[in-house]
Amino acid sequence: MSPLSLSTQGLEIIAAILAAPLFVGWVNQCRAWLQNRSAPSVLQPYRGIRKLFHKDAVLAERASALFRITPYMVFGAMVLAAAIIPSMGTRLPLTIAADSIALVGLLATARMFMSLAAMDVGTAFGTLGARREMMVGFLAEPALLMVIFVAALISQTTSLAAIAEHLSGQTLALYPSLAFTAVAFTLVLLAENARIPVDNPATHLELTMIHEAMLLEYSARHLALMEWAAALKLFNYVCIGIALFVPWGVATESQGPVGLLISVPVLGLKLLGAGAGLALIETVSAKLRVFRAPELMATAFLFAVLGLLVHLLLGA
Amino acid sequence: MVHIPLLLQLVNACAAGLLLLSFAMLSQRRVVTLVYLLATQGALLCLATFLLAWRTNQHHLYISAALTLSLKVLFLPWLLHRLIRRLGVYWDTEPLLNSSVTMLLGLLIVVFAFGLAQPIAALSSTAARSTIGIAIAVILLAFMMMITRRKAMSQVIGFLSMENGLFFGAMSATYGMPLVVELGVALDVLVAMLVLGVFFFQIREQFDSLDLHHLESLKEKP
């Protein structure tokens, strides 16, 4: 374990925690621009989180310990996920601990805790949100796994860091299979992060919401952690997408400290692009009815499996 | 991984695009969009033919590419658009199966087609032999589209898409059919399209709708 890899690891975790709300702010700003609204500051999510941390927490009378520890569990899972994803460098000491399949499991753990906590208090909306979240989740997960399998088949490893290193180090090659899986991954990203075709992150209209319905009973520091974790989740997903589909510019071992210096602004540029793209998708598409969401996820699964088949047939 | 030259990689990418468009057509219910998808499929086919002609120096493939461009990308979609406007059919009714089931069945078809193509690809010696599976899949998916649709318009579009698949299959297995055959097929498709256009009007006059469901009963209901 060289000092360089240790510092890459530390930098990645800290950057993910600090930059995640900024990314959400950027997406919101882009959306506001596209919709001809005057945009809130990109720092708005930080202000929201800071405000919530200064308030006193209110808990439901019958809330169990699970309800109280869930924000910490979810936040912890997201930070751990951020540590595994090679957003800046591929030599991360922690990647030995978990490959990409374990990463999917980690995200599923967070989802499970959130759903259980939402059901814990026993309000109708919480249960409703939890059920919907599980419905979307269990359909999105196989699609996500398929996406990862295609990339894993191409680079002969399931470690996300090794996949990113292999893909970034190649000479120019067209991968139709990766194009298919990129579409699938985009759909999964939208569904898992409660973005517009599946859920509207800005609404508090109870009948249509999924993610927000689970957070209704949370207040103050718990709510802040949950919102921060949601921002981190979005950030993580975008970073997974970057690692799988546009890994160029990530620091590999041979490049040394210079690679790390270059990779930070490159990552920033990619995130700017991804945020603008996300805002564009959300602006041009309408929210689907909840019961149409399985269709969207079936499409995502279809794309991912098509990618797999095309890879097996064409070897590319 | 075996290194594949860039031109062939492009052909492979076109093939993947053809497959993708077949799935898009399978799930699309707006007839106008279906025609656009068909035209795009034709354009991709034309591009793939052109690239393969360039790569292998088969001069008759250039003619095929030109034929595809003029017929499948420009003329037939124009004809279809005109028919749609004059008949006023913009939507297909709900297909016989819902779209998720259709998609999953489509996936099974693709697996079947890829399995089917493996021995053929092993025998073939063309540069683009690995795409035979995709061609078969496109044919079968178009077939399935014809089976699951009710309106005559979408069935005809399925038929034309099947022709695209056949053409691509011939191209990837043996660098295209002999030019005479290809011209004959192109003419056939053209004539079929014109005749079917007349048919549409006849069917509509008889039943006030393009739903082929009405043609299933042999005689008038009492």
XYZ file of C-alpha atoms in Angstrom:
538
model
C 0.000 0.000 0.000
C 1.810 3.055 -1.205
C 1.178 6.521 0.227
C -0.170 7.504 -3.184
C -2.907 4.894 -3.198
C -3.787 5.761 0.394
C -4.073 9.430 -0.436
C -6.134 8.619 -3.553
C -8.482 6.631 -1.377
C -8.785 9.393 1.215
C -9.232 12.069 -1.396
C -11.960 10.081 -3.134
C -13.991 9.567 0.026
C -13.700 13.169 1.157
C -14.432 14.503 -2.325
C -17.498 12.295 -2.653
C -18.905 13.380 0.722
C -18.254 17.050 0.088
C -19.111 17.221 -3.605
C -22.306 15.153 -3.593
C -24.633 18.012 -2.484
C -22.845 20.292 -4.941
C -23.644 17.860 -7.747
C -27.303 17.816 -6.744
C -27.232 21.618 -6.685
C -25.731 21.646 -10.170
C -28.426 19.307 -11.515
C -31.117 21.481 -9.930
C -29.586 24.595 -11.423
C -29.431 23.063 -14.900
C -33.025 21.955 -14.586
C -34.121 25.434 -13.554
C -32.301 26.945 -16.530
C -33.872 24.483 -18.939
C -37.308 25.192 -17.536
C -36.896 28.984 -17.685
C -37.033 29.359 -13.935
C -34.563 31.466 -12.013
C -32.116 28.950 -10.636
C -31.354 28.441 -6.939
C -27.696 28.710 -5.980
C -25.631 25.568 -6.452
C -24.886 25.779 -2.731
C -28.558 25.438 -1.796
C -28.329 21.736 -0.795
C -25.525 22.608 1.687
C -27.690 25.304 3.238
C -30.564 22.852 3.578
C -28.362 20.273 5.260
C -26.801 22.886 7.575
C -30.214 24.163 8.576
C -31.422 20.662 9.373
C -28.369 19.899 11.520
C -29.171 22.908 13.705
C -32.689 21.765 14.502
C -33.876 19.511 17.294
C -34.898 16.043 16.202
C -38.439 14.847 16.735
C -39.084 11.128 16.804
C -42.367 9.288 16.519
C -43.474 7.801 19.865
C -43.286 4.201 18.739
C -40.124 4.564 16.695
C -37.713 1.694 17.410
C -33.945 1.768 17.454
C -33.987 0.718 13.791
C -35.622 3.989 12.871
C -32.888 5.918 14.635
C -29.881 4.028 13.335
C -31.095 3.871 9.719
C -29.802 7.336 8.710
C -26.335 6.406 9.945
C -26.471 3.001 8.267
C -27.603 4.439 4.947
C -25.066 7.237 5.050
C -22.330 4.780 6.032
C -23.232 2.403 3.207
C -23.074 5.245 0.707
C -19.687 6.429 1.980
C -18.362 2.881 1.761
C -19.728 2.591 -1.789
C -17.992 5.852 -2.663
C -14.753 4.343 -1.377
C -14.989 1.364 -3.741
C -15.890 3.275 -6.893
C -12.804 4.348 -8.852
C -13.791 7.919 -9.572
C -10.290 9.404 -9.506
C -7.743 6.611 -9.324
C -7.890 2.870 -9.884
C -5.404 1.885 -7.214
C -7.613 1.926 -4.153
C -6.670 -0.110 -1.063
C -10.339 -0.735 -0.285
C -11.249 -2.307 -3.651
C -9.781 -5.595 -2.479
C -12.578 -5.701 0.080
C -15.473 -5.590 -2.343
C -15.988 -6.050 -6.064
C -18.804 -4.576 -8.136
C -21.284 -7.307 -7.158
C -20.683 -6.545 -3.494
C -21.213 -2.896 -4.397
C -24.693 -3.723 -5.714
C -25.286 -5.595 -2.467
C -24.165 -2.572 -0.483
C -26.651 -0.367 -2.301
C -29.343 -2.993 -1.679
C -28.520 -2.983 2.042
C -29.078 0.744 2.201
C -32.380 0.349 0.395
C -33.485 -2.396 2.754
C -32.732 -0.326 5.845
C -34.570 2.640 4.398
C -37.658 0.616 3.569
C -37.724 -1.077 6.971
C -37.363 2.260 8.736
C -40.168 3.716 6.655
C -42.437 0.854 7.699
C -41.232 0.996 11.304
C -43.309 3.973 12.389
C -46.409 2.507 10.826
C -47.729 5.489 8.891
C -49.550 4.733 5.697
C -47.356 6.897 3.511
C -44.148 5.404 4.804
C -45.360 1.883 4.069
C -46.573 2.934 0.658
C -43.239 4.525 -0.201
C -41.329 1.519 1.095
C -43.349 -0.891 -1.006
C -42.903 1.173 -4.129
C -39.201 1.524 -3.455
C -38.854 -2.229 -3.125
C -40.855 -2.771 -6.323
C -38.617 -0.462 -8.324
C -35.524 -1.782 -6.567
C -36.051 -5.453 -7.222
C -36.641 -4.748 -10.893
C -33.691 -2.392 -11.248
C -31.186 -4.628 -9.500
C -31.002 -7.435 -12.092
C -30.612 -4.821 -14.812
C -27.748 -3.199 -12.897
C -26.097 -6.581 -12.348
C -26.391 -7.397 -16.067
C -24.780 -4.056 -16.926
C -21.889 -4.890 -14.637
C -21.604 -8.423 -16.031
C -21.119 -7.107 -19.573
C -18.313 -4.807 -18.469
C -16.901 -7.657 -16.388
C -16.955 -10.021 -19.378
C -15.120 -7.490 -21.508
C -12.367 -6.926 -18.978
C -12.395 -10.408 -17.385
C -12.765 -9.163 -13.817
C -15.565 -8.078 -11.518
C -13.498 -5.530 -9.639
C -14.774 -2.118 -10.634
C -11.334 -0.530 -10.389
C -9.806 -3.173 -12.651
C -12.658 -2.771 -15.141
C -12.105 0.984 -15.298
C -8.361 0.494 -15.677
C -8.789 -2.066 -18.458
C -11.311 0.038 -20.388
C -9.357 3.272 -20.036
C -6.100 1.671 -21.147
C -7.406 0.336 -24.450
C -6.799 1.529 -27.947
C -9.844 2.783 -29.808
C -12.422 0.041 -30.082
C -16.152 0.216 -30.646
C -18.223 -1.683 -28.150
C -21.860 -1.922 -29.269
C -22.483 -3.988 -26.156
C -21.308 -1.139 -23.924
C -23.577 1.269 -25.809
C -26.549 -0.968 -25.036
C -25.597 -1.270 -21.401
C -25.048 2.482 -21.136
C -28.701 3.007 -22.040
C -29.731 0.352 -19.532
C -27.573 1.937 -16.851
C -29.076 5.374 -17.495
C -32.553 3.960 -16.970
C -31.458 2.211 -13.771
C -29.826 5.410 -12.540
C -33.031 7.372 -13.077
C -35.139 4.760 -11.310
C -32.816 4.136 -8.380
C -32.276 7.790 -7.622
C -35.943 8.736 -7.789
C -35.453 10.956 -10.821
C -38.215 12.035 -13.119
C -39.590 9.273 -15.303
C -40.043 7.164 -12.173
C -40.318 9.593 -9.286
C -40.189 13.349 -8.995
C -37.504 14.508 -6.550
C -39.122 17.922 -6.186
C -42.658 16.858 -5.358
C -44.392 16.411 -2.074
C -47.584 15.199 -3.666
C -48.170 12.134 -1.570
C -49.884 9.888 -4.071
C -47.089 9.872 -6.595
C -43.956 10.013 -4.523
C -41.657 7.118 -3.731
C -38.463 8.318 -2.159
C -39.874 11.307 -0.306
C -42.671 9.186 1.163
C -40.097 7.166 3.069
C -38.523 10.250 4.605
C -41.743 11.854 5.840
C -41.209 10.880 9.468
C -37.612 12.022 9.644
C -36.579 15.408 10.950
C -33.491 17.429 11.781
C -30.146 15.611 11.757
C -31.714 12.322 10.665
C -33.363 13.986 7.690
C -30.154 15.825 6.893
C -28.219 12.560 6.842
C -30.868 10.903 4.685
C -30.818 13.736 2.176
C -27.051 13.784 2.159
C -27.073 10.020 1.620
C -29.499 10.450 -1.304
C -27.145 13.009 -2.838
C -24.226 10.629 -2.272
C -26.179 7.820 -3.911
C -26.745 9.913 -7.023
C -23.078 10.908 -7.017
C -22.050 7.253 -6.648
C -24.256 6.087 -9.480
C -22.919 8.772 -11.792
C -19.378 7.789 -10.814
C -20.131 4.115 -11.549
C -21.410 5.194 -14.951
C -18.275 7.224 -15.555
C -16.058 4.320 -14.488
C -17.838 1.887 -16.809
C -18.500 3.973 -19.896
C -16.171 6.991 -19.986
C -13.207 5.963 -17.839
C -10.615 7.963 -19.781
C -8.571 10.261 -17.596
C -8.759 8.155 -14.459
C -5.409 7.840 -12.700
C -3.827 4.414 -13.132
C -0.823 3.067 -11.276
C 1.733 3.825 -13.947
C 0.891 7.504 -14.066
C 1.900 8.344 -10.512
C 0.940 11.551 -8.718
C 0.562 13.495 -11.979
C -2.260 11.176 -13.024
C -4.104 11.938 -9.807
C -3.639 15.676 -10.335
C -5.064 15.414 -13.844
C -7.907 13.093 -12.883
C -9.504 15.533 -10.442
C -10.383 18.272 -12.985
C -11.272 15.573 -15.552
C -13.735 14.066 -13.086
C -15.140 17.525 -12.429
C -15.731 18.091 -16.137
C -17.371 14.693 -16.556
C -19.652 15.401 -13.593
C -20.618 18.774 -15.060
C -21.537 17.039 -18.310
C -23.384 14.223 -16.566
C -25.379 16.665 -14.434
C -26.405 18.693 -17.467
C -27.391 15.495 -19.291
C -29.420 14.307 -16.320
C -31.230 17.642 -16.134
C -31.954 17.424 -19.859
C -33.436 13.925 -19.564
C -35.565 15.037 -16.646
C -36.812 18.080 -18.499
C -37.796 16.361 -21.726
C -39.507 13.351 -20.162
C -42.761 13.211 -18.256
C -43.264 11.271 -15.069
C -44.599 7.782 -15.651
C -47.469 6.298 -13.730
C -46.142 4.125 -10.936
C -47.422 0.997 -12.612
C -45.581 1.844 -15.806
C -42.276 1.829 -13.919
C -41.905 -1.979 -14.245
C -42.123 -1.532 -18.012
C -39.259 0.946 -17.889
C -37.214 -1.452 -15.800
C -38.064 -4.333 -18.152
C -36.680 -2.159 -20.953
C -33.529 -1.550 -18.949
C -33.143 -5.280 -18.346
C -33.749 -5.922 -22.031
C -31.028 -3.485 -23.044
C -28.589 -4.994 -20.590
C -29.265 -8.563 -21.754
C -29.067 -7.458 -25.389
C -25.689 -5.954 -24.579
C -24.610 -9.261 -23.080
C -25.829 -11.244 -26.107
C -24.258 -8.851 -28.576
C -21.006 -9.118 -26.669
C -21.130 -12.906 -26.828
C -21.934 -12.858 -30.550
C -19.623 -10.143 -31.805
C -16.963 -10.388 -29.144
C -17.129 -6.635 -28.732
C -9.918 -10.433 -27.621
C -9.117 -10.865 -31.303
C -8.330 -7.568 -32.904
C -10.988 -6.549 -35.433
C -10.289 -3.814 -38.002
C -12.114 -0.562 -37.463
C -14.308 -0.837 -40.570
C -15.616 -4.203 -39.479
C -16.166 -2.837 -35.987
C -18.324 -0.184 -37.601
C -20.252 -2.864 -39.499
C -20.756 -4.697 -36.206
C -21.983 -1.504 -34.588
C -24.444 -1.037 -37.457
C -25.640 -4.598 -36.933
C -26.193 -3.919 -33.238
C -28.105 -0.783 -34.213
C -30.325 -2.822 -36.542
C -31.164 -5.168 -33.693
C -31.900 -2.236 -31.405
C -34.216 -0.675 -33.984
C -36.051 -3.977 -34.343
C -36.784 -3.902 -30.632
C -37.816 -0.267 -30.833
C -40.265 -1.162 -33.598
C -41.572 -4.064 -31.571
C -42.504 -1.761 -28.708
C -43.649 1.276 -30.709
C -47.355 1.837 -31.221
C -47.376 5.106 -33.149
C -47.474 4.275 -36.825
C -45.699 7.467 -37.907
C -42.792 6.711 -35.557
C -42.724 3.157 -36.888
C -42.143 4.506 -40.375
C -39.310 6.708 -39.124
C -37.758 3.718 -37.372
C -38.050 1.700 -40.566
C -36.334 4.455 -42.532
C -33.560 4.604 -39.931
C -33.148 0.849 -40.152
C -32.844 1.176 -43.919
C -30.248 3.920 -43.506
C -28.174 1.773 -41.133
C -28.451 -1.138 -43.559
C -27.270 1.108 -46.367
C -24.317 2.274 -44.270
C -23.384 -1.302 -43.344
C -23.577 -2.380 -46.998
C -21.450 0.535 -48.068
C -18.811 -0.140 -45.404
C -18.681 -3.813 -46.288
C -18.384 -2.967 -49.991
C -15.495 -0.657 -49.182
C -13.803 -3.218 -47.005
C -14.112 -6.158 -49.403
C -14.036 -4.406 -52.813
C -17.256 -6.085 -53.892
C -18.505 -3.579 -56.442
C -22.039 -4.886 -56.755
C -22.527 -4.119 -53.053
C -22.237 -0.410 -53.883
C -25.219 -0.833 -56.198
C -27.114 -2.644 -53.444
C -26.324 0.201 -51.068
C -27.600 2.753 -53.563
C -30.708 0.647 -54.125
C -31.317 0.436 -50.374
C -30.874 4.160 -49.996
C -33.256 5.128 -52.750
C -35.882 2.499 -52.064
C -35.910 1.799 -48.340
C -34.757 5.113 -46.952
C -36.448 7.538 -49.294
C -39.184 6.096 -51.469
C -40.999 3.538 -49.302
C -41.151 5.712 -46.170
C -42.459 8.563 -48.313
C -45.114 6.232 -49.739
C -46.032 4.986 -46.271
C -46.308 8.528 -44.913
C -48.593 9.413 -47.772
C -50.733 6.358 -47.114
C -50.919 7.157 -43.399
C -52.016 10.703 -44.117
C -54.659 9.648 -46.576
C -55.984 6.781 -44.498
C -55.774 8.732 -41.238
C -54.262 5.841 -39.241
C -51.854 7.240 -36.684
C -52.041 4.707 -33.871
C -52.092 0.976 -33.720
C -54.472 -0.547 -31.217
C -53.055 -2.253 -28.168
C -51.081 -5.239 -29.502
C -52.063 -8.773 -28.581
C -49.371 -8.994 -25.891
C -48.331 -6.207 -23.539
C -45.003 -4.624 -24.180
C -42.960 -6.192 -21.349
C -44.025 -9.695 -22.382
C -43.278 -8.887 -26.024
C -39.827 -7.640 -25.051
C -38.982 -10.730 -23.010
C -40.230 -13.011 -25.801
C -38.111 -10.944 -28.183
C -35.091 -11.659 -25.993
C -35.770 -15.399 -26.188
C -36.030 -15.067 -29.965
C -32.670 -13.326 -30.063
C -31.076 -16.105 -28.005
C -32.630 -18.680 -30.363
C -31.455 -16.799 -33.449
C -27.904 -16.471 -32.130
C -27.825 -20.186 -31.397
C -29.174 -20.919 -34.861
C -26.574 -18.750 -36.530
C -23.550 -20.321 -34.894
C -23.133 -23.327 -37.273
C -23.853 -21.099 -40.282
C -21.246 -18.594 -39.165
C -18.760 -21.405 -38.668
C -19.188 -22.498 -42.292
C -19.134 -19.019 -43.759
C -15.896 -17.293 -44.601
C -17.043 -13.704 -45.116
C -15.668 -10.831 -43.141
C -18.972 -10.038 -41.440
C -20.015 -13.589 -40.593
C -20.470 -12.875 -36.926
C -23.458 -10.671 -37.734
C -25.504 -13.502 -39.306
C -27.103 -14.103 -35.913
C -28.250 -10.517 -35.770
C -29.741 -10.768 -39.255
C -31.730 -13.867 -38.276
C -32.839 -12.136 -35.089
C -34.047 -9.109 -37.073
C -36.043 -11.392 -39.392
C -37.657 -13.284 -36.515
C -38.399 -10.114 -34.547
C -40.110 -8.595 -37.586
C -42.039 -11.823 -37.922
C -43.133 -11.524 -34.326
C -44.130 -7.924 -34.884
C -46.367 -9.037 -37.746
C -47.936 -11.686 -35.541
C -48.649 -9.460 -32.554
C -50.100 -6.479 -34.437
C -53.688 -6.071 -35.527
C -53.582 -3.178 -37.932
C -52.633 -3.795 -41.547
C -50.274 -0.821 -41.546
C -47.987 -2.098 -38.807
C -48.008 -5.569 -40.328
C -46.766 -4.163 -43.608
C -44.050 -2.258 -41.773
C -43.102 -5.532 -40.084
C -42.929 -7.139 -43.521
C -40.583 -4.434 -44.800
C -38.414 -4.764 -41.709
C -38.225 -8.503 -42.357
C -36.986 -7.756 -45.850
C -34.288 -5.563 -44.302
C -33.235 -8.499 -42.132
C -33.128 -10.883 -45.095
C -31.020 -8.466 -47.073
C -28.610 -8.033 -44.185
C -28.444 -11.800 -43.683
C -27.574 -12.370 -47.334
C -24.960 -9.655 -47.109
C -23.232 -11.005 -44.023
C -23.364 -14.659 -45.111
C -22.369 -14.388 -48.779
C -21.740 -10.699 -49.570
C -25.239 -10.264 -50.924
C -27.289 -12.142 -53.454
C -26.495 -11.971 -57.166
C -27.441 -8.583 -58.526
C -30.287 -9.941 -60.663
C -31.913 -11.529 -57.613
C -31.421 -8.384 -55.578
C -33.017 -6.213 -58.242
C -35.854 -8.715 -58.488
C -36.454 -8.637 -54.725
C -36.344 -4.863 -54.676
C -38.889 -4.725 -57.464
C -41.051 -7.293 -55.674
C -41.063 -5.264 -52.490
C -41.909 -2.142 -54.433
C -44.797 -3.777 -56.273
C -46.014 -5.493 -53.098
C -46.030 -2.132 -51.386
C -48.040 -0.512 -54.156
C -50.519 -3.392 -54.289
C -50.874 -3.375 -50.501
C -51.504 0.361 -50.656
C -54.467 -0.314 -52.917
C -55.504 -3.151 -50.620
C -55.592 -0.849 -47.616
C -58.195 1.299 -49.266
C -60.239 -1.764 -50.215
C -60.103 -3.176 -46.690
C -61.110 0.116 -45.208
C -63.977 0.502 -47.616
C -65.271 -2.940 -46.668
C -64.875 -2.777 -42.891
C -64.432 0.920 -42.070
C -61.187 0.029 -40.321
C -57.752 -1.387 -40.999
C -58.068 -3.953 -38.220
C -57.275 -7.290 -39.831
C -59.254 -8.962 -37.097
C -62.274 -8.516 -39.380
C -60.750 -10.657 -42.089
C -60.622 -13.708 -39.853
C -64.267 -14.692 -40.120
C -65.150 -16.339 -43.405
C -68.598 -14.941 -43.875
C -70.720 -12.083 -42.698
C -72.085 -12.484 -39.212
C -75.875 -12.847 -39.254
